[in-house]
Tab-separated table of C-alpha atoms in Angstrom:
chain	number	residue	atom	x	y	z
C	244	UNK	CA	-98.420	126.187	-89.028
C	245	UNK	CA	-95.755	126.452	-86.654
C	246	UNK	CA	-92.533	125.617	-88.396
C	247	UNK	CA	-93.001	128.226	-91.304
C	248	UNK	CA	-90.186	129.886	-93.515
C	249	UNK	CA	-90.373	131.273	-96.718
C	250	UNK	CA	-87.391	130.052	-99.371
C	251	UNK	CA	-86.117	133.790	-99.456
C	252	UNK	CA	-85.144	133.590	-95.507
C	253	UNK	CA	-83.384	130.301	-95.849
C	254	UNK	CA	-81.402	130.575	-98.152
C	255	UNK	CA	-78.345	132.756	-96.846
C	256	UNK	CA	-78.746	130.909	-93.199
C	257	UNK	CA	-75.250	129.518	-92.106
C	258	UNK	CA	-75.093	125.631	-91.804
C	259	UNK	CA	-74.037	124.509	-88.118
C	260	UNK	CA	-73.474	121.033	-87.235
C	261	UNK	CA	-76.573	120.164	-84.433
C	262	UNK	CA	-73.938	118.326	-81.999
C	263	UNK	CA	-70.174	119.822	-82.970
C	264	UNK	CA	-71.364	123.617	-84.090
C	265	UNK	CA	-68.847	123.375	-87.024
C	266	UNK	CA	-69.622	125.731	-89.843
C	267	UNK	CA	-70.601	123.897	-92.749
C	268	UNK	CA	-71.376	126.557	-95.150
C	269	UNK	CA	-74.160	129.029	-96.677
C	270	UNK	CA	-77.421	127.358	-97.710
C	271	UNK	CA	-77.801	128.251	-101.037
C	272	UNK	CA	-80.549	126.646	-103.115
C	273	UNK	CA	-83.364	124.651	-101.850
C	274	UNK	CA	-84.757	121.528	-103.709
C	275	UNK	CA	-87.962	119.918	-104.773
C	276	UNK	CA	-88.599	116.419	-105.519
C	277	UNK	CA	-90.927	115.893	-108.406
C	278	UNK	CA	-94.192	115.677	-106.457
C	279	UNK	CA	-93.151	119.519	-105.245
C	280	UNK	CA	-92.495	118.837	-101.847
C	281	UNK	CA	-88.862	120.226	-100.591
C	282	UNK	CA	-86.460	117.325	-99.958
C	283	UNK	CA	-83.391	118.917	-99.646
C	284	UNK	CA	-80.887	121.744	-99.020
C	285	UNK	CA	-77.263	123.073	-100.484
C	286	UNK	CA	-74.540	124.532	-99.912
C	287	UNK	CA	-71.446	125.422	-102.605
C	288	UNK	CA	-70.272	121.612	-101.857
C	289	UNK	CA	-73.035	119.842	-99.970
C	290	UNK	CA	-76.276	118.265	-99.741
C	291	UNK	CA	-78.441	117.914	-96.659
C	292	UNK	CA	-82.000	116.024	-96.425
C	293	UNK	CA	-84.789	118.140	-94.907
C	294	UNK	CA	-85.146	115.422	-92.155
C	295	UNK	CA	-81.661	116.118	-91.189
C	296	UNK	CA	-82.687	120.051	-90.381
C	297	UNK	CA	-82.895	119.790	-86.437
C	298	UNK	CA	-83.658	123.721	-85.978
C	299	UNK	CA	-83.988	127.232	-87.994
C	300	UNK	CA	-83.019	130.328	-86.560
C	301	UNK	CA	-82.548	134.154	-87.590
C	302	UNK	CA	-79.166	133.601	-88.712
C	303	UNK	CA	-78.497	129.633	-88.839
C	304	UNK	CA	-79.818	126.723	-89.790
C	305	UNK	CA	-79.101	123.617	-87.339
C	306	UNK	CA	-78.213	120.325	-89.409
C	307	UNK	CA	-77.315	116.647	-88.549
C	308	UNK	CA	-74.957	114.545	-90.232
C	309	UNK	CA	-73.990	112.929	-92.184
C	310	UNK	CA	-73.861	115.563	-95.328
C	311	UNK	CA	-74.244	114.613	-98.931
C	312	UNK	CA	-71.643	115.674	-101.297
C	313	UNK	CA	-72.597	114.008	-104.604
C	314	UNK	CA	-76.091	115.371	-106.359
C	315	UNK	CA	-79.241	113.456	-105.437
C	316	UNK	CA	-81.112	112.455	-107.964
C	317	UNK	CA	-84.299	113.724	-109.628
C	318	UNK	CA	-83.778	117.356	-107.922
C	319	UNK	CA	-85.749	120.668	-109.584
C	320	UNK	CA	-85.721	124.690	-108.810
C	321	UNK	CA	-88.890	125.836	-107.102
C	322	UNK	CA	-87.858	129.137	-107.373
C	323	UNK	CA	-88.571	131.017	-110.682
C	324	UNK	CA	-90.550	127.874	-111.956
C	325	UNK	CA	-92.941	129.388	-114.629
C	326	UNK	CA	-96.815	129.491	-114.010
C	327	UNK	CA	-98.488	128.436	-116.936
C	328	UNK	CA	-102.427	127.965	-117.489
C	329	UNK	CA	-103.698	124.689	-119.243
C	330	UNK	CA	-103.279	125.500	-122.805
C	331	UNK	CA	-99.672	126.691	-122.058
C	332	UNK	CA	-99.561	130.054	-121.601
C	333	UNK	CA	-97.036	131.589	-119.524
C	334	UNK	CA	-98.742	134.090	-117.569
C	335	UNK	CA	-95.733	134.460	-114.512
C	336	UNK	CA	-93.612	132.970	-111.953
C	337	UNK	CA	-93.008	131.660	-108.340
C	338	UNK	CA	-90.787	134.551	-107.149
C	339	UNK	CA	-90.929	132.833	-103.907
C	340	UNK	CA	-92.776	129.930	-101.484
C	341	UNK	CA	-93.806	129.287	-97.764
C	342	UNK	CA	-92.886	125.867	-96.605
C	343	UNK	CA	-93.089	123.660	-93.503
C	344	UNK	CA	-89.244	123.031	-92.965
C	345	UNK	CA	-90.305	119.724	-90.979
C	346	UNK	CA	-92.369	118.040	-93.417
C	347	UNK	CA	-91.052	119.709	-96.538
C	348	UNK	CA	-95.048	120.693	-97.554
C	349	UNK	CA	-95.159	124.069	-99.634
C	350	UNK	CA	-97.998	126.038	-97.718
C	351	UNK	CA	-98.069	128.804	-99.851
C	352	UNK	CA	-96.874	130.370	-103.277
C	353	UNK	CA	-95.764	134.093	-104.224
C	354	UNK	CA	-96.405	134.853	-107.545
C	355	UNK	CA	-94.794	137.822	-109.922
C	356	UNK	CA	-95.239	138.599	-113.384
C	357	UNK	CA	-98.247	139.420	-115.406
C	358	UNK	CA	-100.955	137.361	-113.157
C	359	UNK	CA	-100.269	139.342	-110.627
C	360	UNK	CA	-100.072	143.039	-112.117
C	361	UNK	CA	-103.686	143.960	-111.087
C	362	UNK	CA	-103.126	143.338	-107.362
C	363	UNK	CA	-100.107	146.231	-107.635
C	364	UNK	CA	-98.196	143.602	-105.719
C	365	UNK	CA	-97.053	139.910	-105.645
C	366	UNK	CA	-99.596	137.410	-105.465
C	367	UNK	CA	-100.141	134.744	-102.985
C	368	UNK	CA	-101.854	131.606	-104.566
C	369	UNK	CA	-102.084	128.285	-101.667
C	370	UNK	CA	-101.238	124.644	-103.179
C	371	UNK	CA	-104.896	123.751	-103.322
C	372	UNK	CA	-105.858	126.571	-106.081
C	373	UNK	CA	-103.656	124.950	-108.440
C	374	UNK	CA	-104.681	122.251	-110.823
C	375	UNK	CA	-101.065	120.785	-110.794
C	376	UNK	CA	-97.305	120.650	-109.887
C	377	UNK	CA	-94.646	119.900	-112.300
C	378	UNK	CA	-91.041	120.288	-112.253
C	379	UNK	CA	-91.168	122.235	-115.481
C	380	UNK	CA	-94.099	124.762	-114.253
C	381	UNK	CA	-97.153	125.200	-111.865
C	382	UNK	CA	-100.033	125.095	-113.746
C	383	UNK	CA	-103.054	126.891	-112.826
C	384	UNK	CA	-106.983	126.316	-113.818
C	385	UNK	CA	-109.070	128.835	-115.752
C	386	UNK	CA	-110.545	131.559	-113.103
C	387	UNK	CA	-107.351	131.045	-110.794
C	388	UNK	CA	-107.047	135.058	-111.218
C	389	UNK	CA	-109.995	135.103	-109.521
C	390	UNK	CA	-108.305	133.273	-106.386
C	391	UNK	CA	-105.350	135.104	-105.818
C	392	UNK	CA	-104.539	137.113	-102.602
C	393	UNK	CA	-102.606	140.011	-102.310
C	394	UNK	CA	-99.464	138.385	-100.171
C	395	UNK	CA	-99.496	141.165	-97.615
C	396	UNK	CA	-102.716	139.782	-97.146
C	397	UNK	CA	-102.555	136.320	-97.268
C	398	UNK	CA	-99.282	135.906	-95.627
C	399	UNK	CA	-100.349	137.864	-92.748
C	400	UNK	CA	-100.692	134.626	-90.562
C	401	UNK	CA	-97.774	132.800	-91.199
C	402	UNK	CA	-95.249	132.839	-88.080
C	403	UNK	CA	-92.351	133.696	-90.283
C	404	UNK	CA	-94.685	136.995	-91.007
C	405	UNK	CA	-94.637	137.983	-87.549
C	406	UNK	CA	-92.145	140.951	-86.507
C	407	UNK	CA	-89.777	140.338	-84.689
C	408	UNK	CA	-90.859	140.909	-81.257
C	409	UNK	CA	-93.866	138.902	-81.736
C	410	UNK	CA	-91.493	135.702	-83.050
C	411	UNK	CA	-88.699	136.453	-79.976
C	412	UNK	CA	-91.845	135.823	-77.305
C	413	UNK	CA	-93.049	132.997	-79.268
C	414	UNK	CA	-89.357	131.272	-79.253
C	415	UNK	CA	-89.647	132.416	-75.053
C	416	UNK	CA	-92.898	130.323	-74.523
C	417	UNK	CA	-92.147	127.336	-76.493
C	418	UNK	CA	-88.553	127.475	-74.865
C	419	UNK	CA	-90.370	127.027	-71.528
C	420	UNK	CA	-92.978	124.858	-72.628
C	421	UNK	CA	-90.724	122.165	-73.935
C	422	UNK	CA	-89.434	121.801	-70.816
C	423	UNK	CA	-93.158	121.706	-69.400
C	424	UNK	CA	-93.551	119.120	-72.594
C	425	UNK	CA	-94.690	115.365	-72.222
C	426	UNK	CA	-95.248	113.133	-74.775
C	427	UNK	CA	-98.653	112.238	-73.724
C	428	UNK	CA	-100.214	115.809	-73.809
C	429	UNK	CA	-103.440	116.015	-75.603
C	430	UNK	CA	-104.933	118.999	-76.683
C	431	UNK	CA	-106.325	119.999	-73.363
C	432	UNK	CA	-103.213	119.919	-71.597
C	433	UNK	CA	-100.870	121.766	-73.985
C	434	UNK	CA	-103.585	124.227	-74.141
C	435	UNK	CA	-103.348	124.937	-70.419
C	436	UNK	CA	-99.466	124.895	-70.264
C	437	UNK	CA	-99.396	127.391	-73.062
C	438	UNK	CA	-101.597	129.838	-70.889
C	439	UNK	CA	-99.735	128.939	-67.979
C	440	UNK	CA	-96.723	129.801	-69.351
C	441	UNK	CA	-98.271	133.112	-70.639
C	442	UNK	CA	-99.575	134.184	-67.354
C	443	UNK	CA	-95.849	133.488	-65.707
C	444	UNK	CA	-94.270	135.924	-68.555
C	445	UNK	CA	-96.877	138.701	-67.868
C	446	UNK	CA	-96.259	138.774	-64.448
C	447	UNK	CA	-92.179	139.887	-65.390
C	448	UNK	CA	-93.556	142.789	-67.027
C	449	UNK	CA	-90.654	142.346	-69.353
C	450	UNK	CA	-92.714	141.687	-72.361
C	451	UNK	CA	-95.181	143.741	-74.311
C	452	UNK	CA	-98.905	142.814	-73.585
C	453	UNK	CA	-99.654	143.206	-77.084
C	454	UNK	CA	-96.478	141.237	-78.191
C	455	UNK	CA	-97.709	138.784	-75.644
C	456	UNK	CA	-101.157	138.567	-76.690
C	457	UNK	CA	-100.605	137.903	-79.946
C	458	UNK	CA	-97.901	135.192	-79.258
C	459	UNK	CA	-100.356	133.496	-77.113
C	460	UNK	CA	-103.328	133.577	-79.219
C	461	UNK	CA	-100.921	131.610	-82.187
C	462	UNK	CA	-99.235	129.144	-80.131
C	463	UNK	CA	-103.041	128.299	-78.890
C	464	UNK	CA	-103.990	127.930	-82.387
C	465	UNK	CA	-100.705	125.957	-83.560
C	466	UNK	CA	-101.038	123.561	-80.582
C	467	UNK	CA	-100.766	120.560	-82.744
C	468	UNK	CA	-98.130	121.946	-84.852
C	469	UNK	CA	-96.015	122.796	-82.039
C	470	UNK	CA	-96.837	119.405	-80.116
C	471	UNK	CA	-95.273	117.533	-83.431
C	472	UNK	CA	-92.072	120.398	-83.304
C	473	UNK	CA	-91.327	119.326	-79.738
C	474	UNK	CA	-91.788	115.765	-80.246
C	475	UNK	CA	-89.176	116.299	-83.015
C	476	UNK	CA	-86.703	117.903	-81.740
C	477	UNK	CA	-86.579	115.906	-78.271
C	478	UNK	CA	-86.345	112.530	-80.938
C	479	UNK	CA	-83.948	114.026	-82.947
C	480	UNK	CA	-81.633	115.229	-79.653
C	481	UNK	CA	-81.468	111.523	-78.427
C	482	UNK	CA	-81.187	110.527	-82.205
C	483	UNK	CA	-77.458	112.673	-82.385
C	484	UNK	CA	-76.445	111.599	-78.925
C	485	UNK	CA	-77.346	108.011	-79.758
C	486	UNK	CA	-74.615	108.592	-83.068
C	487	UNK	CA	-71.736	110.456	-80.360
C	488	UNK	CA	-72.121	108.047	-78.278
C	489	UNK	CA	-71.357	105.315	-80.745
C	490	UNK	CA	-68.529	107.163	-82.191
C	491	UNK	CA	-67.221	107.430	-78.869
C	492	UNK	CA	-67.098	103.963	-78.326
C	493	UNK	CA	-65.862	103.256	-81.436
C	494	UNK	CA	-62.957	105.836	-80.819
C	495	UNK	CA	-62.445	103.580	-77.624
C	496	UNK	CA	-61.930	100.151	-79.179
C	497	UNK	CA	-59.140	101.499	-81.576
């Protein structure tokens, strides 16, 4: 999916306000609701929903107001949550998850600890291997050993795996193509805008074929993902200048 991070490169990403760029602090701790699904994020002294999250970047995290400041309710850790099989055993932990930062869906769990010790590395275990989600552990059936992924294996295809030359041209294309973007694109036509735009970067020579390549090849496989991404942001732009524009004209009746 197109809109990938792992918990470990949020949290650390400076808070900016999406229309004033005021610094509102470090995120530090992500949040679950109780069905597992990430609902919000943290600073030292405030709260933000995941719907508020207008963009991610290497360094910042784009957010719109307004912020939280008292606790929401019925909050839990995903991080170090305990892995536990059905008759209780503890045989690990999540030492860290993939999410989708637009709809909050965990894509992909990184196990450490004992069920992982054979694979010489952390594990990588994907929400449909597990029998359930609880706030107080994920709990795995009998055999899930026998499902378990290296991560440097099964991470491999996630764009927040991608190095960073691969992730700069894929930031370049969709850059373009949301200007090339209509809301009534199907399939078809997103598919031939993301060549297009392709073929007019190769012929700069500034990029790396292989960089290129492999940019193209997942943005043509993430065409729905990124279709959704676009459609968000460009709702979610006229959504902020909707509020400025109101708190102009409030300002102006005063």
């Amino acid at each position: 999916m197109f809109n990938i991070i792992r918990y470990s490169q949020m949290v650390g990403l400076t808070a900016i306000g999406n229309t004033t760029n005021s610094h509102l602090g470090n995120v530090e701790e992500i949040w679950l609701d109780e069905s597992g699904y990430v609902t919000y994020l943290s600073s030292r002294q405030r709260y933000w929903s995941l719907r508020q999250v207008a963009s991610v970047g290497k360094e910042t995290v784009s957010v719109d107001r307004p912020l939280i400041v008292s606790t929401p309710p019925h909050l839990h850790h995903g991080y170090q949550l305990p892995v536990r099989s059905r008759v209780g055993e503890t045989l690990g932990w999540v030492e860290d998850f993939l999410f989708d930062w637009h709809t909050g869906e965990i894509v992909a769990y990184i196990l450490a600890g004992e069920i992982a010790s054979y694979l010489g590395e952390r594990a990588i275990l994907f929400p449909g291997d597990i029998e359930k989600y609880t706030p107080e552990a994920l709990l795995i059936p009998e055999g899930a050993k026998n499902l378990l992924k290296p991560e440097s294996e099964g991470s491999k295809d996630f764009i927040c795996e991608k190095s960073t030359e691969v992730k700069f041209v894929i930031q370049e294309m969709t850059d373009r193509l949301q200007r090339l973007f209509n809301l009534n694109d199907g399939p078809y036509e997103i598919q031939i805008k993301i060549q297009q735009v392709s073929e007019a970067l190769a012929s700069t020579n500034k990029y790396d074929q292989r960089h290129l390549a492999e940019a193209t090849e997942f943005l043509q496989g993430q065409w729905a993902s990124l279709q959704h991404g676009i459609s968000r942001n460009l709702n979610l732009a006229q959504t902020a200048l909707e509020k400025a524009w109101q708190e102009i004209v409030s300002q102006n009746k005063l």
